[in-house]
PDB file of C-alpha atoms in Angstrom:
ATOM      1  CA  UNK A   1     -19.315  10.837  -0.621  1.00 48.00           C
ATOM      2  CA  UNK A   2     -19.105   8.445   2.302  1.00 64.00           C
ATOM      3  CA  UNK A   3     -16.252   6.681   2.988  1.00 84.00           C
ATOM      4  CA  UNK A   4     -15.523   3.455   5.242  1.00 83.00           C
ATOM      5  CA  UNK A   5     -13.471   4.272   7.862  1.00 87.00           C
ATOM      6  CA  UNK A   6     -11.071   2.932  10.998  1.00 86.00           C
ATOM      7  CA  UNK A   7     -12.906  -0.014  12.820  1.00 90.00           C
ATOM      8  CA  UNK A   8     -15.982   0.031  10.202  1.00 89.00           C
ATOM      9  CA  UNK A   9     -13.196  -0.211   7.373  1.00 92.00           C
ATOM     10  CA  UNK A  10     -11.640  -3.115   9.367  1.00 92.00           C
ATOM     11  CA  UNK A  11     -14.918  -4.976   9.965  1.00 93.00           C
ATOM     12  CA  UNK A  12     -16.002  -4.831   6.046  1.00 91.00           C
ATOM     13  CA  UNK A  13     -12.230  -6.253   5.259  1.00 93.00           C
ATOM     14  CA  UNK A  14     -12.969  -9.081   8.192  1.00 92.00           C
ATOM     15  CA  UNK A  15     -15.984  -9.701   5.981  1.00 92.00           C
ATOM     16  CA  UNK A  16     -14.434  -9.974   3.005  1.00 91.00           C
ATOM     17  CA  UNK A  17     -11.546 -11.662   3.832  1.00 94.00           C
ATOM     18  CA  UNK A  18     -12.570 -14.801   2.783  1.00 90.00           C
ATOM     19  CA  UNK A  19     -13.052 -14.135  -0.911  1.00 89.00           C
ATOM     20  CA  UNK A  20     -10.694 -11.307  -1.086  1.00 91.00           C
ATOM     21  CA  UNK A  21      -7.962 -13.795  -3.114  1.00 92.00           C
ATOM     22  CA  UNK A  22     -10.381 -14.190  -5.870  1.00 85.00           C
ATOM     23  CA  UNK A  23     -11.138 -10.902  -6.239  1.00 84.00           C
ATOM     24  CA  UNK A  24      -7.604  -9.958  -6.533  1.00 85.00           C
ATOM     25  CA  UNK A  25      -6.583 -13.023  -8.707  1.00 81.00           C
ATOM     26  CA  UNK A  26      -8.862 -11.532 -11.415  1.00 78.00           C
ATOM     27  CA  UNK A  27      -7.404  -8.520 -11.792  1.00 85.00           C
ATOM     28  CA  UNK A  28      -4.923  -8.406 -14.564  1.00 84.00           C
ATOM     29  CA  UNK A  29      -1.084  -8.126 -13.499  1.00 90.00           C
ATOM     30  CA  UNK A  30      -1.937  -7.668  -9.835  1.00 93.00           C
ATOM     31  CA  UNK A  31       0.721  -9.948  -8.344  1.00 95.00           C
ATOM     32  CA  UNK A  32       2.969  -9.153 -11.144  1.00 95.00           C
ATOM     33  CA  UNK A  33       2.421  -5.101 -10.374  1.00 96.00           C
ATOM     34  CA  UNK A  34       2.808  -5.369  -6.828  1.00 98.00           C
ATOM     35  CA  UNK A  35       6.582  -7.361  -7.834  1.00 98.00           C
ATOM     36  CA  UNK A  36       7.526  -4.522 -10.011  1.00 98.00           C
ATOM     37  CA  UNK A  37       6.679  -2.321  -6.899  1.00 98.00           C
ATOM     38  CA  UNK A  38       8.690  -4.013  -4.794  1.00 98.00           C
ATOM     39  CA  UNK A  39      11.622  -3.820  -6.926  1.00 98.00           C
ATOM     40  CA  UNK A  40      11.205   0.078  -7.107  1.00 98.00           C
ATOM     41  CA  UNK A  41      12.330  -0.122  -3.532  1.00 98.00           C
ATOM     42  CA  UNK A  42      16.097  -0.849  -4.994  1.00 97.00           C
ATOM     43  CA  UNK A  43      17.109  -2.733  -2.258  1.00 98.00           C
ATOM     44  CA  UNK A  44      20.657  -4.444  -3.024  1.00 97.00           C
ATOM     45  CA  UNK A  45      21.617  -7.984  -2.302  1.00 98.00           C
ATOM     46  CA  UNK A  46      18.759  -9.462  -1.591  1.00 98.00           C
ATOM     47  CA  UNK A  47      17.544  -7.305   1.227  1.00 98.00           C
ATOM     48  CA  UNK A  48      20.374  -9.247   3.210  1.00 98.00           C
ATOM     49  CA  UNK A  49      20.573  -7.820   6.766  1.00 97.00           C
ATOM     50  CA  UNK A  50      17.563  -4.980   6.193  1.00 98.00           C
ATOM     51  CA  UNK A  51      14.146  -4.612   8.100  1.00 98.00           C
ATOM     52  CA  UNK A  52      11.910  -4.370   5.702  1.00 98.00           C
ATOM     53  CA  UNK A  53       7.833  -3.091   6.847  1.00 98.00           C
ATOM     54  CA  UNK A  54       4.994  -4.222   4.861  1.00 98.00           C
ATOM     55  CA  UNK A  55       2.094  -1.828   5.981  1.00 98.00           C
ATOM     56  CA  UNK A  56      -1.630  -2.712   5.112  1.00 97.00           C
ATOM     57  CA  UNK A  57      -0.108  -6.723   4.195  1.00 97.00           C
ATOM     58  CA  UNK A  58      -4.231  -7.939   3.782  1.00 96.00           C
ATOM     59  CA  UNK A  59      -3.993 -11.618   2.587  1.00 97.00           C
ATOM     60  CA  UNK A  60      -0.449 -11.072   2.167  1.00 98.00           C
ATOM     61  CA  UNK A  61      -0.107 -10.343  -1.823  1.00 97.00           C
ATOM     62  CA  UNK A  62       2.409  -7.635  -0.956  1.00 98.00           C
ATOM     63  CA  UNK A  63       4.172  -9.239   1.623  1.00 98.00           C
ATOM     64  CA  UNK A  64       4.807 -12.134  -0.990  1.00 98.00           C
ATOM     65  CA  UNK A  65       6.095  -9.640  -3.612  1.00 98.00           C
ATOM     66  CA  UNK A  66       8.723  -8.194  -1.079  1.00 98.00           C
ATOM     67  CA  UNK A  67       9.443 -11.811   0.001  1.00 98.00           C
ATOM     68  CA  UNK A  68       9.914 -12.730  -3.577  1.00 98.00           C
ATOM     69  CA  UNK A  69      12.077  -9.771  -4.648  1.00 98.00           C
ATOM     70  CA  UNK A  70      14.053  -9.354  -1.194  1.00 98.00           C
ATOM     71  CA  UNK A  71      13.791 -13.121  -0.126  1.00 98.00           C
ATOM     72  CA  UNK A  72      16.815 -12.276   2.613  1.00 98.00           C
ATOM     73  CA  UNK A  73      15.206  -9.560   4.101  1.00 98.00           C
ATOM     74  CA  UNK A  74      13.483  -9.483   7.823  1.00 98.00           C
ATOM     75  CA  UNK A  75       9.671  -8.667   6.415  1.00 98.00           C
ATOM     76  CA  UNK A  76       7.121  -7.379   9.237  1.00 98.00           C
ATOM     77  CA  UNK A  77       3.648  -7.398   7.869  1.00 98.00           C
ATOM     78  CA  UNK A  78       1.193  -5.202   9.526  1.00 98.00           C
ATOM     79  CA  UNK A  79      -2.534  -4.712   9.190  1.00 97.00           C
ATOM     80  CA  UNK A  80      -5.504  -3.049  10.992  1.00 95.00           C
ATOM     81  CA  UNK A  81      -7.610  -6.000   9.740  1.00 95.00           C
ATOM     82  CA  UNK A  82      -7.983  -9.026  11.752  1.00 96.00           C
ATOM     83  CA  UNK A  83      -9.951 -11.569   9.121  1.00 96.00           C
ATOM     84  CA  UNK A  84      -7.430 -10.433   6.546  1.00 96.00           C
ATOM     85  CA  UNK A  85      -4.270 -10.723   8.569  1.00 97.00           C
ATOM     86  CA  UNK A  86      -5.334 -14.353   9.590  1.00 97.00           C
ATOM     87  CA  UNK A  87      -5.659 -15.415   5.688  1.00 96.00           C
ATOM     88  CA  UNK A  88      -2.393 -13.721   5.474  1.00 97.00           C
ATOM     89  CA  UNK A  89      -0.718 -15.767   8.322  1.00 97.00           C
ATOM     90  CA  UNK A  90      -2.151 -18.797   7.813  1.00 97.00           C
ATOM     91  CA  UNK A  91      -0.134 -19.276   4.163  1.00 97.00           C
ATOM     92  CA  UNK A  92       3.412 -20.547   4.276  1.00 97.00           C
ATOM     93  CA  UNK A  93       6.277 -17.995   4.658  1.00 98.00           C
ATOM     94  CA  UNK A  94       9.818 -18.084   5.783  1.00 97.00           C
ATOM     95  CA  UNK A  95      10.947 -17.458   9.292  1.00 97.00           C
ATOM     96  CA  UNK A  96      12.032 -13.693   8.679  1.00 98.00           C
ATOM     97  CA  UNK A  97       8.582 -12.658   7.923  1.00 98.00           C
ATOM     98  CA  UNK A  98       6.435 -11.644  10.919  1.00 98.00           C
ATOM     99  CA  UNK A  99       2.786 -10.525  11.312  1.00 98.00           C
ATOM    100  CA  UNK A 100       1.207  -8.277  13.685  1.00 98.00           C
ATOM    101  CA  UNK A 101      -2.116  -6.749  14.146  1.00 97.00           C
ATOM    102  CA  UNK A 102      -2.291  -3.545  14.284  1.00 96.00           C
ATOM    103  CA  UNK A 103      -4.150  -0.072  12.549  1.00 94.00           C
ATOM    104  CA  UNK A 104      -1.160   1.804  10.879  1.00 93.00           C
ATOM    105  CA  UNK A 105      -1.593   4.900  13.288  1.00 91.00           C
ATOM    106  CA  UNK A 106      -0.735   2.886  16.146  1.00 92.00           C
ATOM    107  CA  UNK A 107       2.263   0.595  15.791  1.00 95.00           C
ATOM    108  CA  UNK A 108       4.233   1.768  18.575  1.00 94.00           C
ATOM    109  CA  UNK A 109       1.339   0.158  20.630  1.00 94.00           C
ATOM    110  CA  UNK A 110       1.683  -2.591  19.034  1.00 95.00           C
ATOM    111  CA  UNK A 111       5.476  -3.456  19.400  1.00 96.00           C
ATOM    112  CA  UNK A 112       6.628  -2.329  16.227  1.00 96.00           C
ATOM    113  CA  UNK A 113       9.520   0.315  16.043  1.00 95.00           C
ATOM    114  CA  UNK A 114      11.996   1.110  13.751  1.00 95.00           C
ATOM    115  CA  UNK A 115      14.759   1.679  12.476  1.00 97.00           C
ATOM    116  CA  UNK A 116      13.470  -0.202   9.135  1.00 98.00           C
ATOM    117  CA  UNK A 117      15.615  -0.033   5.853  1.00 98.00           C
ATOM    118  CA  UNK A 118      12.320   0.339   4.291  1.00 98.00           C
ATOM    119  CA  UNK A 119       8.534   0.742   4.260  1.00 98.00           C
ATOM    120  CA  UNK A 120       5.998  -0.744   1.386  1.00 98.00           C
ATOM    121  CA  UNK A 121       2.381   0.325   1.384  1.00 98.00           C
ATOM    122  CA  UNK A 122       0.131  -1.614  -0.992  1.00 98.00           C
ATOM    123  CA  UNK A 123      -3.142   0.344  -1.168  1.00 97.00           C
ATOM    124  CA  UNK A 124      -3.079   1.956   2.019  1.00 97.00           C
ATOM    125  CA  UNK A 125      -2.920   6.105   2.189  1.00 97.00           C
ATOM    126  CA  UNK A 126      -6.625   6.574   0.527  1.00 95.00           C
ATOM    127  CA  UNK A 127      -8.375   4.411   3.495  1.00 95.00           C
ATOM    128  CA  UNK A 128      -6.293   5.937   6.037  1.00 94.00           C
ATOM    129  CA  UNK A 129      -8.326   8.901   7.859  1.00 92.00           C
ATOM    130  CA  UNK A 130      -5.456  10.714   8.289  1.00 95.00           C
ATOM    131  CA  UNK A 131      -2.707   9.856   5.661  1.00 97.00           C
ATOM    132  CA  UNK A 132      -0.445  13.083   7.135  1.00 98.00           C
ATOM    133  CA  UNK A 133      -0.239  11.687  10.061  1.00 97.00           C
ATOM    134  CA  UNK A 134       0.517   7.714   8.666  1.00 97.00           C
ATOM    135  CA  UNK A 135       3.312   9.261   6.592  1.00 98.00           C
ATOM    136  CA  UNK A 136       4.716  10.882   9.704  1.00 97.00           C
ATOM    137  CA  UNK A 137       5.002   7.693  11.635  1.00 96.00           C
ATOM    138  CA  UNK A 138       6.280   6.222   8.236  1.00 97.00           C
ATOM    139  CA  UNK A 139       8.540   8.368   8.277  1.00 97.00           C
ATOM    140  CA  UNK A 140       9.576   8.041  11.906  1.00 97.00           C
ATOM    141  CA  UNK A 141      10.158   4.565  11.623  1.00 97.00           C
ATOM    142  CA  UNK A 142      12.724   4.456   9.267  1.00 98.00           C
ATOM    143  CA  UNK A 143      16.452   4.755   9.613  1.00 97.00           C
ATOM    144  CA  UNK A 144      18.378   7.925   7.280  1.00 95.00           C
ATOM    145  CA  UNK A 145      18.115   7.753   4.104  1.00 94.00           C
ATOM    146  CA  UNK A 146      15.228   5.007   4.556  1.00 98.00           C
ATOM    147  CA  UNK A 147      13.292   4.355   1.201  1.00 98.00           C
ATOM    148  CA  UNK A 148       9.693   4.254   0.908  1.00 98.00           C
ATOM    149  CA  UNK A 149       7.658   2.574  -1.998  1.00 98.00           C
ATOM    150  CA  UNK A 150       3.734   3.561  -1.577  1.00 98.00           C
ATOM    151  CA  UNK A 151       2.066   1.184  -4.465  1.00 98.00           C
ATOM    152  CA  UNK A 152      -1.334   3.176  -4.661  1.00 98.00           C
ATOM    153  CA  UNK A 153      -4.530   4.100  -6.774  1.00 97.00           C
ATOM    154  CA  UNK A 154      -4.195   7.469  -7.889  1.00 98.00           C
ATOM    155  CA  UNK A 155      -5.578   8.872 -10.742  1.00 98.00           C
ATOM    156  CA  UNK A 156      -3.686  11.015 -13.106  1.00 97.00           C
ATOM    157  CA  UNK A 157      -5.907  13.837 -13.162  1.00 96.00           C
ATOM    158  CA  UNK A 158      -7.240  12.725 -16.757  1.00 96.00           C
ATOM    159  CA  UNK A 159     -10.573  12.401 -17.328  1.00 96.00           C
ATOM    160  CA  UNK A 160     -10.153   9.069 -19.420  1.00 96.00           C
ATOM    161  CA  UNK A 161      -8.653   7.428 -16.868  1.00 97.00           C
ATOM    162  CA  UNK A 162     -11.364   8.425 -13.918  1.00 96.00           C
ATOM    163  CA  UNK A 163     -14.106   6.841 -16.589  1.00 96.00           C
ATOM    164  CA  UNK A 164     -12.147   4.269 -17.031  1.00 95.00           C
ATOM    165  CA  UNK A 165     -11.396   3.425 -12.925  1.00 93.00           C
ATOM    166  CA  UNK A 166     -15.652   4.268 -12.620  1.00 94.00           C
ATOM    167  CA  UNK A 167     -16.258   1.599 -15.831  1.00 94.00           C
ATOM    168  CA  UNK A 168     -14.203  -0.939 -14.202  1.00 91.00           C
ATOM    169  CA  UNK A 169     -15.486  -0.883 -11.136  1.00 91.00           C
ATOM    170  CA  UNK A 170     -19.479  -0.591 -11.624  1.00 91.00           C
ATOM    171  CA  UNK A 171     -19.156  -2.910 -15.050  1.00 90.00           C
ATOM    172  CA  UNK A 172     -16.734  -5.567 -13.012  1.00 87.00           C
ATOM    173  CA  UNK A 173     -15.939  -5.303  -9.481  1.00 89.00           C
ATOM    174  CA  UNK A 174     -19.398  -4.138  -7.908  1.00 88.00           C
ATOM    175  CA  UNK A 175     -21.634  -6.858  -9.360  1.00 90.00           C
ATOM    176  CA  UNK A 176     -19.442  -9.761  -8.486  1.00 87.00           C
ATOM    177  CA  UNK A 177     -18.762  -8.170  -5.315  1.00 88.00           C
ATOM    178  CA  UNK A 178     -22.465  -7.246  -4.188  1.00 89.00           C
ATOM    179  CA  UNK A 179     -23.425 -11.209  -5.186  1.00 89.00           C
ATOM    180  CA  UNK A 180     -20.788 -12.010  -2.539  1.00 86.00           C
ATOM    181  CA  UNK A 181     -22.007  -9.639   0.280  1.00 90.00           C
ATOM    182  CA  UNK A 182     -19.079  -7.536  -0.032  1.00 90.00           C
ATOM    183  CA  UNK A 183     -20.778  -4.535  -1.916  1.00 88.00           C
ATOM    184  CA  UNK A 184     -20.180  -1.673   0.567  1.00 89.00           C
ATOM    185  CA  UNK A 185     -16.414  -2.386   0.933  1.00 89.00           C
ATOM    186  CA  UNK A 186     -15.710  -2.258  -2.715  1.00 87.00           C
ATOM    187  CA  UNK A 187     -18.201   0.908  -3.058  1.00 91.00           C
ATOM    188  CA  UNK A 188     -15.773   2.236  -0.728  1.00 92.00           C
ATOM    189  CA  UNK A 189     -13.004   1.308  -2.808  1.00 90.00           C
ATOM    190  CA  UNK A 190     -14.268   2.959  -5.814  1.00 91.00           C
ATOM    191  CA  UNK A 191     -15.332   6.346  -3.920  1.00 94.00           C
ATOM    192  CA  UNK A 192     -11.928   6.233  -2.130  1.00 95.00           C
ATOM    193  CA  UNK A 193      -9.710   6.465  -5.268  1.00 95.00           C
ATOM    194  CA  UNK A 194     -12.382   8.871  -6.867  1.00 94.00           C
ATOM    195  CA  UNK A 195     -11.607  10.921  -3.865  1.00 95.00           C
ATOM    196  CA  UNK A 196      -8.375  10.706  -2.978  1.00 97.00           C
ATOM    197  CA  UNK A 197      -5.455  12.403  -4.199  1.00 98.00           C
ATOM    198  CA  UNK A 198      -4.393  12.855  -8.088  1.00 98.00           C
ATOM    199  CA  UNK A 199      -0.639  11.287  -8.608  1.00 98.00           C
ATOM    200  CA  UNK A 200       1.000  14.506  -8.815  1.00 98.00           C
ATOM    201  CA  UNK A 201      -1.068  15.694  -5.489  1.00 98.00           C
ATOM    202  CA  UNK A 202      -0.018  12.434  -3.348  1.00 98.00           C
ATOM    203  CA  UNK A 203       3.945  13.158  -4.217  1.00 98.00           C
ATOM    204  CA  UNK A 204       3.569  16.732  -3.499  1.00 98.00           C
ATOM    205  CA  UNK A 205       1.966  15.030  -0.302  1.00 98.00           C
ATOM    206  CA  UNK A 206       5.034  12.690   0.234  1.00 98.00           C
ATOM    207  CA  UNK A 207       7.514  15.589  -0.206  1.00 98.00           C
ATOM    208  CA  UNK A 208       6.091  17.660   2.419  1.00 98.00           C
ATOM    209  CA  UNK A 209       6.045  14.691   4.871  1.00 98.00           C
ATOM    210  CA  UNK A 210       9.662  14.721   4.790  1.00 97.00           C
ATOM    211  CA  UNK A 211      10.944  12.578   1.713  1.00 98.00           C
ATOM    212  CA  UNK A 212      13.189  13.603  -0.935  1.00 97.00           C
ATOM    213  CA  UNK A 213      14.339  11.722  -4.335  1.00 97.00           C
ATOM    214  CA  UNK A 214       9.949  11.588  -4.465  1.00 98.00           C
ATOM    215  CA  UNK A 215       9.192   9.412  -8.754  1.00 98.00           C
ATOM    216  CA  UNK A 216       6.066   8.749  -9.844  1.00 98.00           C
ATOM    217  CA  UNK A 217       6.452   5.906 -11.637  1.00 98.00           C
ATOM    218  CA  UNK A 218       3.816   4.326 -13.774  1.00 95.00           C
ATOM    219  CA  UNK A 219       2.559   0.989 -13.582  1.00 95.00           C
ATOM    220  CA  UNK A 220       1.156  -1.246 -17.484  1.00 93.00           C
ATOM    221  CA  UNK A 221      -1.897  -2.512 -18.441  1.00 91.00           C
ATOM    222  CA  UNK A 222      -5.181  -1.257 -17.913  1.00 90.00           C
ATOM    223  CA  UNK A 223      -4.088   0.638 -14.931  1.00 92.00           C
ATOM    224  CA  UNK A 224      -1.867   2.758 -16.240  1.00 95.00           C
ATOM    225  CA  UNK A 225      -3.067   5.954 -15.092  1.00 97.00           C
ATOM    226  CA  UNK A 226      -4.493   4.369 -12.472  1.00 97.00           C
ATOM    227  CA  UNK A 227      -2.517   2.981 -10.288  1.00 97.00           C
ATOM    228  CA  UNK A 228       1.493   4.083  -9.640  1.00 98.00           C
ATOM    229  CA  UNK A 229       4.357   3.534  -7.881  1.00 98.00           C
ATOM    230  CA  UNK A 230       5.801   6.359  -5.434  1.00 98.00           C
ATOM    231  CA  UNK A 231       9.361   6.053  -4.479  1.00 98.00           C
ATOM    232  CA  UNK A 232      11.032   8.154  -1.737  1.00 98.00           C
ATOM    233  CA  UNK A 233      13.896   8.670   0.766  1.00 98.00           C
ATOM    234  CA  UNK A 234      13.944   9.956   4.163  1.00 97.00           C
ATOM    235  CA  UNK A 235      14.859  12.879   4.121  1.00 90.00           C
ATOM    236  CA  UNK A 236      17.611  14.087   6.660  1.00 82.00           C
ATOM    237  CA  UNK A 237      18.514  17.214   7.583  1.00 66.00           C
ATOM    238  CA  UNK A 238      21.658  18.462   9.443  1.00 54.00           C
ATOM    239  CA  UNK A 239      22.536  20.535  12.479  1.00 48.00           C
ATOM    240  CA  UNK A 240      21.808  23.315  11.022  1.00 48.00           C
ATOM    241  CA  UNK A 241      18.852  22.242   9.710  1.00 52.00           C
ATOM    242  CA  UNK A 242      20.047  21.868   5.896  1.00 51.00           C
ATOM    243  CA  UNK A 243      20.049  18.848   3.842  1.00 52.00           C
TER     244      UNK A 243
END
């Protein structure tokens, strides 16, 4: 199963940049999912006075859902893509949201550096080549106690909802795609949840990168099953090494 990776990845999103909003638009509760997400974080007042890091931004749907829910926050938006980060820019935002280019493996190159009060990442682990190593720097860049809200397809491990992901995608997304010139990307897409890990696997993945306080937490609709919510804490450890 081949997957699209690093600076191939990138160049397919450059490509699809420009019809990427449609796409998205006609999915069902996208906007509204990627909201509820963002309120997982459980960020008080606002986001008043945090850093918040929205890693893998694309067009920006996520980094309007934080903006929405934590309108008082100081948003960074980050993505490896440049076609999509331009889209992204290029819509009106607040002055305390910021983008920068950049893959997520190397954002200390890129001027980024913590501490942030919290991450968000919107589809991002499966198309990262080494999501270990992501999670580490995730991990790095927040402050104690940060919280981290990974909004993510991941299966359940059911084999109703892994028909249902393969129906969707080569019933739906893969015709209208392909008729746009976009088919490889979103072939990618459907091999790269397919192959990535289940739920329970990618929290298992989170806790041994660090995190405590690690919910799965379900998302409605036709992706239930699907797609979830991951919500963590950095972890912190003592002198003595104990929590």
């Amino acid at each position: 199963m081949t997957l699209l990776r690093d600076a191939d990845l990138a160049a397919a999103f450059d490509h699809a940049a420009r019809s990427y909003d449609t796409l998205v638009a006609a999915n069902p509760g996208y906007h509204a999912q990627l909201r509820r997400s963002a309120r997982r974080l459980g960020l008080p007042d606002r986001g008043r006075g945090m850093r918040v890091l929205d890693l893998g931004c694309g067009t920006g749907a996520s980094t309007a859902a934080l903006a929405a829910v934590l309108p008082d926050a100081e948003i960074t938006a980050v993505d490896a893509s440049a076609g999509m980060l331009e889209r992204a820019a290029a819509k009106p935002w607040t002055d305390n949201v910021t983008f920068v280019h950049a893959p997520a493996e190397q954002l200390a190159q890129a001027g980024v550096a913590g501490p942030f009060d919290a991450v968000f990442a919107a589809y991002l682990f499966r198309n990262a080549a080494d999501p270990d190593g992501v999670l580490a720097t995730v991990r790095d860049l927040l402050g104690p106690h940060g919280r981290l809200a990974v909004h993510e397809y991941t299966l359940s491990g059911r084999p109703v909802h892994r028909a249902v992901w393969t129906a969707v995608c080569g019933g739906i997304v893969l015709p209208v795609a392909t008729a746009l010139g976009d088919g490889g990307l979103y072939r990618h897409l459907w091999r790269s949840v397919v192959g990535f890990d289940t739920a329970g696997e990618f929290a298992a993945r989170v806790r041994s990168a660090g995190f405590d306080r690690v919910k799965v937490l379900p998302l409605p609709g036709w992706q239930t099953g699907i797609t979830h919510t991951f919500v963590a804490r950095r972890e912190v450890l003592d002198a003595a090494g104990d929590r």
